[in-house]
Amino acid sequence: EPEVTQTPSHQVTQMGQEVILRCVPISNHLYFYWYRQILGQKVEFLVSFYNNEISEKSEIFDDQFSVERPDGSNFTLKIRSTKLEDSAMYFCASSGPRGEKLFFGSGTQLSVL
Amino acid sequence: DQQVKQNSPSLSVQEGRISILNCDYTNSMFDYFLWYKKYPAEGPTFLISISSIKDKNEDGRFTVFLNKSAKHLSLHIVPSQPGDSAVYFCAASGSGAGSYQLTFGKGTKLSVIP
């Protein structure tokens, strides 16, 4: 069964450093998303991406965040200068032409020290 | 601003009995509702969904009921099995242009006791 793949599974970084989280969505999907879950809190929407541009973003997704689809398969989330409060599990998701059903990756646990 | 609320953080059920997980929403623009199951160290896995034009959708042991007037939905699992033990998230979306971003509830941790 096709799946969303995320790398790395764990990322530890120093505050102020840049990180790039990588995702390979399901190959025929058209919509791509990043969500995050801070420990003990709910899963929160960050950004959606369609047709090579951001279609929606939340208040969390400020100027420190960016997304890119550098080639036909990868979808990345970059945090330019990490803060302690960026520590969370980051989930990539994708959905097909009808869009409603999102498939999630296993997540990248980001720890900012 | 909790647009999707799961008021029970946890639920324990005996194996073989029915599990009922509840979810309330406040945004009238939501028209598609999903349940996801999440095991530790894994991403949410899609379980079942329902469109606002329906009031019930069934898939094997899982049934989702939607009461639009009450802005309430529930997930029934029957019979419950120990492998169903996980955190269950209710999610909702409104079919706006461009994307189908989901708004999640905080989740309910289901424990099925053998």
CSV table of C-alpha atoms in Angstrom, one decimal:
chain,number,residue,atom,x,y,z
A,1,GLU,CA,0.0,0.0,0.0
A,2,PRO,CA,1.4,3.4,-0.9
A,3,GLU,CA,2.5,5.5,2.0
A,4,VAL,CA,3.9,8.9,3.0
A,5,THR,CA,7.5,8.7,4.0
A,6,GLN,CA,9.3,11.2,6.3
A,7,THR,CA,12.9,11.6,7.1
A,8,PRO,CA,14.6,11.9,9.5
A,9,SER,CA,12.5,10.2,12.2
A,10,HIS,CA,14.3,12.3,14.9
A,11,GLN,CA,16.1,15.6,14.5
A,12,VAL,CA,17.9,17.4,17.3
A,13,THR,CA,19.2,20.9,16.7
A,14,GLN,CA,20.4,23.9,18.6
A,15,MET,CA,18.2,27.0,19.0
A,16,GLY,CA,18.8,29.4,16.1
A,17,GLN,CA,19.8,26.7,13.6
A,18,GLU,CA,18.1,25.9,10.4
A,19,VAL,CA,16.4,22.6,9.9
A,20,ILE,CA,14.8,20.9,6.9
A,21,LEU,CA,12.3,18.2,7.3
A,22,ARG,CA,11.7,15.9,4.3
A,23,CYS,CA,8.7,14.1,3.0
A,24,VAL,CA,7.9,12.0,0.0
A,25,PRO,CA,4.1,12.1,-0.5
A,26,ILE,CA,2.1,9.4,-2.2
A,27,SER,CA,3.0,9.6,-5.9
A,28,ASN,CA,-0.3,10.5,-7.5
A,29,HIS,CA,-1.4,12.9,-4.8
A,30,LEU,CA,-1.9,16.5,-5.5
A,31,TYR,CA,-2.3,18.2,-2.1
A,32,PHE,CA,0.4,18.3,0.4
A,33,TYR,CA,0.4,19.4,4.0
A,34,TRP,CA,2.4,19.9,7.1
A,35,TYR,CA,1.0,19.5,10.6
A,36,ARG,CA,2.6,19.4,14.0
A,37,GLN,CA,1.8,18.1,17.4
A,38,ILE,CA,3.4,19.6,20.5
A,39,LEU,CA,3.7,17.0,23.3
A,40,GLY,CA,0.3,16.7,25.0
A,41,GLN,CA,-1.5,19.0,22.6
A,42,LYS,CA,-3.6,18.4,19.5
A,43,VAL,CA,-2.5,18.0,16.0
A,44,GLU,CA,-2.3,21.5,14.4
A,45,PHE,CA,-2.4,22.6,10.8
A,46,LEU,CA,0.6,24.5,9.5
A,47,VAL,CA,0.4,24.7,5.7
A,48,SER,CA,-1.1,23.2,2.6
A,49,PHE,CA,0.5,23.2,-0.8
A,50,TYR,CA,-1.2,22.7,-4.2
A,51,ASN,CA,-0.1,23.3,-7.8
A,52,ASN,CA,3.4,24.4,-6.6
A,53,GLU,CA,2.2,27.1,-4.3
A,54,ILE,CA,0.9,27.5,-0.7
A,55,SER,CA,-2.9,27.4,-0.7
A,56,GLU,CA,-3.4,27.9,3.0
A,57,LYS,CA,-1.3,28.5,6.1
A,58,SER,CA,-2.0,29.0,9.8
A,59,GLU,CA,-0.9,31.6,12.2
A,60,ILE,CA,1.9,29.3,13.3
A,61,PHE,CA,3.4,29.3,9.8
A,62,ASP,CA,5.3,32.6,10.1
A,63,ASP,CA,8.2,34.0,8.2
A,64,GLN,CA,10.6,31.4,9.8
A,65,PHE,CA,8.8,28.6,8.0
A,66,SER,CA,8.9,27.8,4.3
A,67,VAL,CA,7.9,24.8,2.1
A,68,GLU,CA,9.2,23.6,-1.2
A,69,ARG,CA,8.6,20.9,-3.7
A,70,PRO,CA,12.1,20.9,-5.2
A,71,ASP,CA,11.4,18.0,-7.6
A,72,GLY,CA,8.5,15.7,-8.5
A,73,SER,CA,8.7,13.6,-5.4
A,74,ASN,CA,9.9,15.5,-2.3
A,75,PHE,CA,8.1,18.0,-0.2
A,76,THR,CA,10.2,19.9,2.4
A,77,LEU,CA,9.5,22.1,5.4
A,78,LYS,CA,12.3,24.5,6.4
A,79,ILE,CA,12.5,26.3,9.7
A,80,ARG,CA,15.0,29.1,9.3
A,81,SER,CA,16.0,29.8,12.8
A,82,THR,CA,14.6,27.3,15.3
A,83,LYS,CA,13.1,28.3,18.6
A,84,LEU,CA,12.6,26.1,21.7
A,85,GLU,CA,8.9,26.2,21.1
A,86,ASP,CA,9.3,24.6,17.7
A,87,SER,CA,10.0,21.3,19.4
A,88,ALA,CA,7.2,19.0,18.3
A,89,MET,CA,6.3,16.0,16.1
A,90,TYR,CA,6.0,17.2,12.5
A,91,PHE,CA,3.7,15.3,10.3
A,92,CYS,CA,3.6,15.5,6.5
A,93,ALA,CA,0.4,14.5,4.7
A,94,SER,CA,-0.9,14.2,1.2
A,95,SER,CA,-4.3,13.7,-0.4
A,96,GLY,CA,-5.5,12.8,-3.8
A,97,PRO,CA,-7.6,14.6,-6.5
A,98,ARG,CA,-10.8,14.7,-4.3
A,99,GLY,CA,-8.7,16.0,-1.5
A,100,GLU,CA,-10.6,15.1,1.6
A,101,LYS,CA,-8.9,12.1,2.9
A,102,LEU,CA,-5.4,12.8,4.1
A,103,PHE,CA,-2.7,10.2,4.5
A,104,PHE,CA,0.0,11.0,7.1
A,105,GLY,CA,3.6,10.0,7.4
A,106,SER,CA,5.1,8.7,10.6
A,107,GLY,CA,6.4,12.1,11.6
A,108,THR,CA,9.7,13.7,12.5
A,109,GLN,CA,10.3,14.4,16.1
A,110,LEU,CA,12.1,17.7,16.3
A,111,SER,CA,13.9,18.7,19.5
A,112,VAL,CA,15.3,22.2,19.8
A,113,LEU,CA,17.9,22.6,22.6
B,1,ASP,CA,-10.6,28.4,19.9
B,2,GLN,CA,-11.6,24.8,19.8
B,3,GLN,CA,-13.6,24.3,16.7
B,4,VAL,CA,-13.5,20.5,17.2
B,5,LYS,CA,-13.9,19.2,20.7
B,6,GLN,CA,-13.4,15.8,22.1
B,7,ASN,CA,-14.4,16.2,25.7
B,8,SER,CA,-13.3,12.7,26.9
B,9,PRO,CA,-9.5,12.5,27.0
B,10,SER,CA,-9.7,8.7,27.8
B,11,LEU,CA,-12.1,5.8,27.6
B,12,SER,CA,-11.8,2.2,28.9
B,13,VAL,CA,-13.9,-0.6,27.4
B,14,GLN,CA,-14.0,-4.4,27.9
B,15,GLU,CA,-13.0,-6.5,24.9
B,16,GLY,CA,-16.1,-7.4,22.9
B,17,ARG,CA,-18.2,-4.5,24.1
B,18,ILE,CA,-19.0,-1.3,22.2
B,19,SER,CA,-16.7,1.7,22.3
B,20,ILE,CA,-18.4,5.1,21.7
B,21,LEU,CA,-16.2,8.0,21.0
B,22,ASN,CA,-17.8,11.5,20.8
B,23,CYS,CA,-16.9,14.7,19.0
B,24,ASP,CA,-18.6,18.1,18.8
B,25,TYR,CA,-17.9,20.9,16.4
B,26,THR,CA,-18.8,24.6,16.3
B,27,ASN,CA,-18.0,25.7,12.8
B,28,SER,CA,-21.1,25.4,10.5
B,29,MET,CA,-18.9,25.5,7.5
B,30,PHE,CA,-17.5,22.0,8.2
B,31,ASP,CA,-19.0,19.5,5.7
B,32,TYR,CA,-16.7,16.5,5.9
B,33,PHE,CA,-15.7,14.7,9.0
B,34,LEU,CA,-13.0,12.0,9.6
B,35,TRP,CA,-11.8,9.8,12.3
B,36,TYR,CA,-8.1,9.0,12.6
B,37,LYS,CA,-6.4,6.4,14.8
B,38,LYS,CA,-2.9,7.0,16.1
B,39,TYR,CA,-0.5,4.6,17.8
B,40,PRO,CA,2.5,6.0,19.7
B,41,ALA,CA,5.4,7.0,17.4
B,42,GLU,CA,3.3,6.7,14.3
B,43,GLY,CA,1.3,9.2,12.2
B,44,PRO,CA,-2.5,9.4,12.3
B,45,THR,CA,-4.1,6.6,10.2
B,46,PHE,CA,-7.4,7.3,8.4
B,47,LEU,CA,-10.2,5.2,9.8
B,48,ILE,CA,-13.6,6.3,8.5
B,49,SER,CA,-15.2,9.5,7.2
B,50,ILE,CA,-18.6,10.9,6.6
B,51,SER,CA,-20.0,13.7,4.5
B,52,SER,CA,-22.5,16.2,5.8
B,53,ILE,CA,-25.1,14.9,3.4
B,54,LYS,CA,-25.2,11.6,5.3
B,55,ASP,CA,-26.0,10.8,8.9
B,56,LYS,CA,-24.4,7.4,9.1
B,57,ASN,CA,-21.5,5.6,7.5
B,58,GLU,CA,-20.4,2.0,8.3
B,59,ASP,CA,-17.2,0.1,7.5
B,60,GLY,CA,-16.9,-3.3,9.2
B,61,ARG,CA,-16.8,-2.8,13.0
B,62,PHE,CA,-16.7,1.0,12.7
B,63,THR,CA,-19.7,3.2,12.3
B,64,VAL,CA,-19.7,7.0,12.3
B,65,PHE,CA,-22.9,8.9,13.1
B,66,LEU,CA,-23.4,12.5,12.3
B,67,ASN,CA,-26.1,14.8,13.9
B,68,LYS,CA,-25.8,18.0,12.1
B,69,SER,CA,-28.4,19.9,14.1
B,70,ALA,CA,-26.5,19.1,17.3
B,71,LYS,CA,-23.1,19.5,15.6
B,72,HIS,CA,-22.1,16.2,17.0
B,73,LEU,CA,-20.6,13.0,15.6
B,74,SER,CA,-19.7,9.8,17.2
B,75,LEU,CA,-17.6,6.7,16.3
B,76,HIS,CA,-18.9,3.3,17.3
B,77,ILE,CA,-16.6,0.3,17.4
B,78,VAL,CA,-18.2,-3.0,17.9
B,79,PRO,CA,-17.0,-5.4,19.0
B,80,SER,CA,-14.0,-3.7,20.5
B,81,GLN,CA,-10.7,-5.5,20.3
B,82,PRO,CA,-7.4,-5.0,22.2
B,83,GLY,CA,-5.7,-3.9,19.0
B,84,ASP,CA,-8.1,-1.0,18.9
B,85,SER,CA,-6.3,0.6,21.8
B,86,ALA,CA,-5.0,3.9,20.5
B,87,VAL,CA,-5.7,7.6,20.4
B,88,TYR,CA,-8.6,8.5,18.2
B,89,PHE,CA,-8.8,11.9,16.6
B,90,CYS,CA,-11.9,13.5,15.2
B,91,ALA,CA,-11.2,15.9,12.4
B,92,ALA,CA,-13.3,18.2,10.2
B,93,SER,CA,-12.9,20.1,7.0
B,94,GLY,CA,-14.8,22.6,5.0
B,95,SER,CA,-14.5,22.3,1.2
B,96,GLY,CA,-12.9,25.7,0.6
B,97,ALA,CA,-11.0,26.4,-2.5
B,98,GLY,CA,-7.5,25.0,-2.8
B,99,SER,CA,-7.1,22.6,0.0
B,100,TYR,CA,-8.8,20.4,2.5
B,101,GLN,CA,-7.0,21.3,5.7
B,102,LEU,CA,-8.2,19.4,8.7
B,103,THR,CA,-9.1,20.8,12.1
B,104,PHE,CA,-8.4,18.1,14.7
B,105,GLY,CA,-9.8,17.5,18.2
B,106,LYS,CA,-7.4,16.8,21.0
B,107,GLY,CA,-8.0,13.1,20.8
B,108,THR,CA,-9.5,10.4,23.0
B,109,LYS,CA,-7.3,7.6,24.3
B,110,LEU,CA,-9.1,4.3,24.0
B,111,SER,CA,-8.0,1.3,26.1
B,112,VAL,CA,-9.7,-2.0,25.3
B,113,ILE,CA,-9.2,-4.4,28.2
B,114,PRO,CA,-8.9,-8.1,27.4
